[in-house]
Amino acid sequence: MSYSPDDLRRLRTETILREVEPHLEIGSTNDRALVLCNETNLPVPYLILAERQTAGRGRGANRWWSSDGALMFSVVIDAKDYTLPESRWPQISLTVGVAVCETLAVLANSTNLTTGRTPHSVGLKWPNDVWLNDRKVCGILMEVPPTRCGRLVIGVGLNVNNSFATAPAELSLIATSLGDETGKTFDRAQVLTLLLQQLDEDLKRLAGSDESLVENWQSRCVLKGRTVSIDSGQRVVSGLCLGIADYGALRLQTPNGEQRFYGGVIRSIE
Ligand code: BTN
C-alpha cells in the first residue's frame, strides 16, 4: 500500500520538513536529491520519498536492493540550519544510524521486535548500517553534492514491510526487515515521522558536540569485541574492534597497536 495524502500531510505538519515529493517509482531518491540541491530556492528540509527504486544506490559501487514495502527516502538539509561545520559531516551517517536505532527502540516498546528465536537487539554497524537481530535492517547513504553548496543529502533505506523470504539467497542470509522479525505490518508514515523527529534532535546534538551522542554510538557498536577485517582502500587490516572513537573512527587493536579508521569497508567479522 502506498503513502496516502493524509500520510503526506502528517509528514509536512508533524516534522521539520518543508516539502515532500512522493514518487511511485524513481531511479534513486539520492540522485534526485543531488539534482535538487542546485535549486537556489529549494525549501529545505526537502523530502523525496519513493515506493520503488529502479537504481537504488549503496556505498561505493554497491546497489541497494529492496522489494515493495521498504521505507526509502532522501532528505536534503542545509548544514547551516544546524550549524554543522564540515568537520562534523563525516559523523552524520553514524548520527542518522543512532536516530534509526532510537526509532526502532520506540517501536520496540509498542511492538515486540523479537522472532521468538532471539531477544531483539538493535545496533550500529559502522559506518552506515543498522542491524536488527544480527542482520542488516537499514542502510544510510550521506552525500555531499559536487557543488559543495552547503546542502547535504541523507538517504535512508529501512526494511519495514518488505520481506527477504523471496530475496536472493546471498541477501536473505544477511538482511532482515521489521516485518520479517515480527510478522507484523507497520505504518511506514508513522515510522518516518518518528525517525525525522529523532533525526532533527540528533543533528542538533551533533552540532552541539553533545557527549551523549558519542556515548550512544559507542554503546550501540555491534562490532565492539569482535575481530574484524577492514579494507581502508590502501590495505586490509584485521584486529579486535575496540568500538567507535569520538570523531566517528573505528578503533582496532592490531599487533602493531591501536589503529583508527575514518572510512573503509568491513570485509569480515568473526
Ligand atoms: C548502503 O547500504 O550502503 C546504503 C544504502 C542506502 C539506500 C538508500 S534507499 C534511499 C536512498 N536512495 C538511494 O539510492 N540510496 C539510499
Coordinates of C-alpha atoms and ligand atoms in Angstrom, one line a residue:
M1 CA 0.0 0.0 0.0
S2 CA 1.5 3.4 -0.9
Y3 CA 1.5 6.6 1.1
S4 CA -1.9 8.3 1.3
P5 CA -2.5 12.1 1.0
D6 CA -3.1 12.1 4.8
D7 CA 0.3 10.4 5.4
L8 CA 2.0 13.2 3.3
R9 CA 0.1 15.9 5.2
R10 CA 1.2 14.4 8.5
L11 CA 4.8 14.4 7.4
R12 CA 4.5 18.1 6.5
T13 CA 2.8 19.1 9.7
E14 CA 4.5 16.8 12.3
T15 CA 8.1 17.0 11.2
I16 CA 10.7 19.6 10.3
L17 CA 10.0 19.0 6.6
R18 CA 9.1 22.0 4.4
E19 CA 8.2 19.9 1.4
V20 CA 7.5 16.3 0.5
E21 CA 7.9 14.9 -3.0
P22 CA 6.4 11.4 -3.3
H23 CA 7.3 9.0 -6.2
L24 CA 5.7 5.7 -7.0
E25 CA 8.9 4.8 -8.9
I26 CA 12.2 6.6 -9.3
G27 CA 15.8 5.6 -10.2
S28 CA 17.3 6.7 -6.9
T29 CA 16.0 9.2 -4.4
N30 CA 19.6 10.3 -3.7
D31 CA 20.2 11.0 -7.4
R32 CA 17.0 13.2 -7.5
A33 CA 18.1 14.9 -4.2
L34 CA 21.6 15.7 -5.6
V35 CA 19.9 17.4 -8.7
L36 CA 17.5 19.4 -6.4
C37 CA 20.4 20.6 -4.3
N38 CA 21.2 23.0 -7.2
E39 CA 17.9 24.8 -6.9
T40 CA 18.6 28.0 -5.0
N41 CA 15.0 28.4 -3.7
L42 CA 14.5 24.7 -2.7
P43 CA 12.5 24.7 0.6
V44 CA 14.6 22.6 3.0
P45 CA 14.4 20.2 4.7
Y46 CA 13.0 18.7 1.5
L47 CA 12.0 15.0 1.4
I48 CA 12.0 12.7 -1.6
L49 CA 10.0 9.6 -0.8
A50 CA 9.8 6.5 -3.1
E51 CA 7.6 3.5 -3.2
R52 CA 10.1 1.7 -5.5
Q53 CA 13.6 2.5 -6.8
T54 CA 15.0 1.0 -10.0
A55 CA 18.6 2.1 -9.4
G56 CA 18.9 2.5 -5.6
R57 CA 22.5 3.0 -4.6
G58 CA 24.5 2.0 -1.6
R59 CA 28.1 3.0 -0.6
G60 CA 30.7 2.8 -3.3
A61 CA 29.6 0.7 -6.3
N62 CA 27.0 -1.2 -4.2
R63 CA 23.4 -1.3 -5.3
W64 CA 20.5 -1.1 -2.8
W65 CA 18.1 -4.0 -3.4
S66 CA 14.6 -3.9 -1.9
S67 CA 11.2 -5.3 -2.6
D68 CA 7.8 -3.5 -2.1
G69 CA 7.1 -2.2 1.4
A70 CA 10.5 -0.8 2.3
L71 CA 10.9 2.8 3.5
M72 CA 13.1 4.6 1.1
F73 CA 13.8 8.3 1.1
S74 CA 16.3 11.1 0.8
V75 CA 16.2 14.3 2.7
V76 CA 18.0 17.5 1.7
I77 CA 19.2 19.6 4.6
D78 CA 21.2 22.8 4.8
A79 CA 24.2 22.3 7.1
K80 CA 24.0 25.9 8.1
D81 CA 20.5 25.4 9.5
Y82 CA 22.1 23.0 12.0
T83 CA 25.3 25.0 12.3
L84 CA 27.2 21.9 11.3
P85 CA 30.7 22.7 10.2
E86 CA 32.4 20.5 7.6
S87 CA 34.5 18.8 10.3
R88 CA 31.2 17.2 11.6
W89 CA 29.9 16.0 8.2
P90 CA 31.8 12.6 8.4
Q91 CA 29.8 11.8 11.6
I92 CA 26.4 12.4 10.1
S93 CA 26.0 8.8 8.9
L94 CA 26.6 7.5 12.5
T95 CA 24.2 10.1 13.8
V96 CA 21.5 9.0 11.4
G97 CA 22.2 5.5 12.5
V98 CA 21.6 6.5 16.1
A99 CA 18.3 8.1 15.1
V100 CA 17.2 4.9 13.4
C101 CA 18.2 2.8 16.5
E102 CA 16.3 5.2 18.8
T103 CA 13.3 5.0 16.5
L104 CA 13.4 1.2 16.5
A105 CA 13.6 1.3 20.3
V106 CA 10.5 3.4 20.5
L107 CA 8.7 0.9 18.1
A108 CA 10.0 -2.0 20.2
N109 CA 8.2 -0.6 23.2
S110 CA 4.9 -0.7 21.4
T111 CA 5.7 -3.8 19.3
N112 CA 7.7 -6.8 20.2
L113 CA 10.6 -6.8 17.7
T114 CA 11.5 -10.4 18.5
T115 CA 11.2 -13.5 16.4
G116 CA 10.9 -15.8 19.4
R117 CA 14.4 -17.2 18.4
T118 CA 16.3 -14.2 19.8
P119 CA 15.6 -11.3 22.0
H120 CA 15.6 -8.2 19.8
S121 CA 18.8 -6.3 19.6
V122 CA 19.3 -3.1 17.6
G123 CA 22.8 -1.8 16.9
L124 CA 25.0 0.3 14.7
K125 CA 27.3 -1.5 12.3
W126 CA 30.0 1.0 11.5
P127 CA 30.0 3.1 9.4
N128 CA 26.5 3.3 7.9
D129 CA 24.2 0.3 8.7
V130 CA 21.8 -0.6 11.4
W131 CA 21.4 -4.2 12.4
L132 CA 18.4 -5.8 13.9
N133 CA 19.0 -9.3 15.5
D134 CA 22.4 -9.5 13.8
R135 CA 21.1 -8.7 10.3
K136 CA 21.1 -5.5 8.3
V137 CA 17.8 -3.7 8.6
C138 CA 18.8 -0.3 7.4
G139 CA 21.5 1.3 5.1
I140 CA 22.4 5.0 5.1
L141 CA 24.0 7.0 2.3
M142 CA 25.0 10.5 3.1
E143 CA 26.3 12.5 0.2
V144 CA 27.7 16.0 -0.4
P145 CA 26.7 17.5 -3.8
P146 CA 29.7 18.2 -6.0
T147 CA 28.9 21.9 -6.0
R148 CA 29.5 21.9 -2.2
C149 CA 26.7 24.4 -1.8
G150 CA 26.3 23.6 1.9
R151 CA 23.4 21.3 1.4
L152 CA 23.6 17.6 2.3
V153 CA 21.7 14.6 1.1
I154 CA 20.8 12.0 3.7
G155 CA 19.5 8.8 2.0
V156 CA 17.9 6.0 4.1
G157 CA 16.6 2.6 3.2
L158 CA 14.9 1.0 6.1
N159 CA 13.4 -2.5 5.6
V160 CA 10.0 -2.2 7.1
N161 CA 7.2 -4.2 5.4
N162 CA 9.3 -5.8 2.7
S163 CA 10.3 -9.4 3.1
F164 CA 13.6 -11.1 2.5
A165 CA 11.8 -14.5 2.2
T166 CA 11.9 -14.2 -1.6
A167 CA 15.1 -12.3 -1.9
P168 CA 18.3 -13.7 -3.5
A169 CA 19.9 -16.2 -1.0
E170 CA 23.0 -14.0 -0.6
L171 CA 20.8 -11.2 0.8
S172 CA 18.3 -13.2 2.8
L173 CA 21.2 -14.5 5.0
I174 CA 22.4 -11.1 5.9
A175 CA 19.4 -8.8 5.8
T176 CA 16.1 -8.6 7.5
S177 CA 13.0 -6.3 7.9
L178 CA 10.8 -5.3 10.7
G179 CA 8.0 -7.4 9.2
D180 CA 10.2 -10.5 8.9
E181 CA 11.2 -10.2 12.5
T182 CA 7.7 -9.6 13.9
G183 CA 5.2 -10.9 11.4
K184 CA 3.5 -7.6 11.7
T185 CA 2.8 -4.7 9.3
F186 CA 4.0 -1.3 10.2
D187 CA 2.7 2.2 9.3
R188 CA 5.6 3.5 7.3
A189 CA 4.5 7.1 7.5
Q190 CA 4.5 6.8 11.3
V191 CA 7.9 5.2 11.3
L192 CA 9.2 8.0 9.1
T193 CA 7.6 10.7 11.3
L194 CA 9.3 9.3 14.4
L195 CA 12.6 8.9 12.6
L196 CA 12.6 12.5 11.2
Q197 CA 11.7 13.9 14.6
Q198 CA 14.6 11.9 16.2
L199 CA 17.0 12.9 13.4
D200 CA 16.3 16.6 14.0
E201 CA 17.2 16.2 17.7
D202 CA 20.3 14.1 17.0
L203 CA 21.7 16.5 14.3
K204 CA 21.3 19.3 16.9
R205 CA 23.1 17.1 19.4
L206 CA 25.9 16.5 16.8
A207 CA 26.2 20.3 16.2
G208 CA 26.3 20.9 20.0
S209 CA 29.0 18.2 20.5
D210 CA 26.7 16.5 22.9
E211 CA 28.6 13.8 24.8
S212 CA 25.5 11.6 25.0
L213 CA 25.5 11.2 21.2
V214 CA 29.1 9.9 21.2
E215 CA 28.2 7.6 24.2
N216 CA 25.2 6.4 22.2
W217 CA 27.2 5.4 19.1
Q218 CA 29.8 3.8 21.3
S219 CA 27.3 1.7 23.3
R220 CA 25.4 0.7 20.1
C221 CA 28.5 -0.5 18.2
V222 CA 27.8 -4.2 17.2
L223 CA 31.4 -4.7 16.1
K224 CA 32.9 -4.0 19.5
G225 CA 34.7 -7.1 21.0
R226 CA 34.7 -8.9 17.6
T227 CA 37.6 -9.5 15.3
V228 CA 37.1 -7.6 12.1
S229 CA 38.9 -7.0 8.8
I230 CA 38.7 -3.6 7.3
D231 CA 39.6 -2.6 3.7
S232 CA 40.7 1.0 4.0
G233 CA 41.3 1.5 0.3
Q234 CA 45.1 1.1 0.6
R235 CA 45.3 -2.0 2.7
V236 CA 43.3 -4.6 4.6
V237 CA 43.8 -4.7 8.4
S238 CA 42.5 -7.1 10.9
G239 CA 42.1 -6.6 14.6
L240 CA 39.9 -6.6 17.7
C241 CA 37.3 -3.9 17.5
L242 CA 37.5 -1.5 20.5
G243 CA 34.5 0.5 19.5
I244 CA 34.0 3.9 17.8
A245 CA 36.1 6.9 18.8
D246 CA 34.8 10.4 19.5
Y247 CA 35.2 11.6 15.9
G248 CA 33.5 8.5 14.5
A249 CA 36.6 6.5 13.7
L250 CA 36.6 2.7 14.1
R251 CA 39.1 1.6 16.7
L252 CA 41.0 -1.7 16.0
Q253 CA 43.5 -3.3 18.3
T254 CA 46.1 -4.8 15.9
P255 CA 49.5 -6.5 16.5
N256 CA 51.1 -3.0 15.8
G257 CA 48.9 -1.3 18.4
E258 CA 45.6 0.6 18.2
Q259 CA 44.7 1.9 14.7
R260 CA 41.8 4.2 13.8
F261 CA 39.9 4.2 10.6
Y262 CA 37.8 7.1 9.4
G263 CA 36.5 5.3 6.4
G264 CA 36.6 1.8 4.8
V265 CA 34.6 -1.3 4.1
I266 CA 34.3 -4.1 6.6
R267 CA 35.3 -7.3 4.8
S268 CA 34.8 -9.9 7.6
I269 CA 33.5 -10.2 11.1
E270 CA 34.3 -13.1 13.4
Ligands
BTN1 C1 24.2 1.1 2.0 O1 23.7 0.1 2.4 O2 25.4 1.2 1.5 C2 23.4 2.4 1.9 C3 22.1 2.1 1.3 C4 21.2 3.4 1.1 C5 19.9 3.1 0.4 C6 19.0 4.3 0.4 S1 17.4 3.9 -0.3 C7 17.1 5.6 -0.4 C8 18.3 6.3 -0.9 N1 18.4 6.3 -2.3 C9 19.4 5.6 -2.8 O3 19.7 5.4 -4.0 N2 20.1 5.1 -1.8 C10 19.5 5.5 -0.5

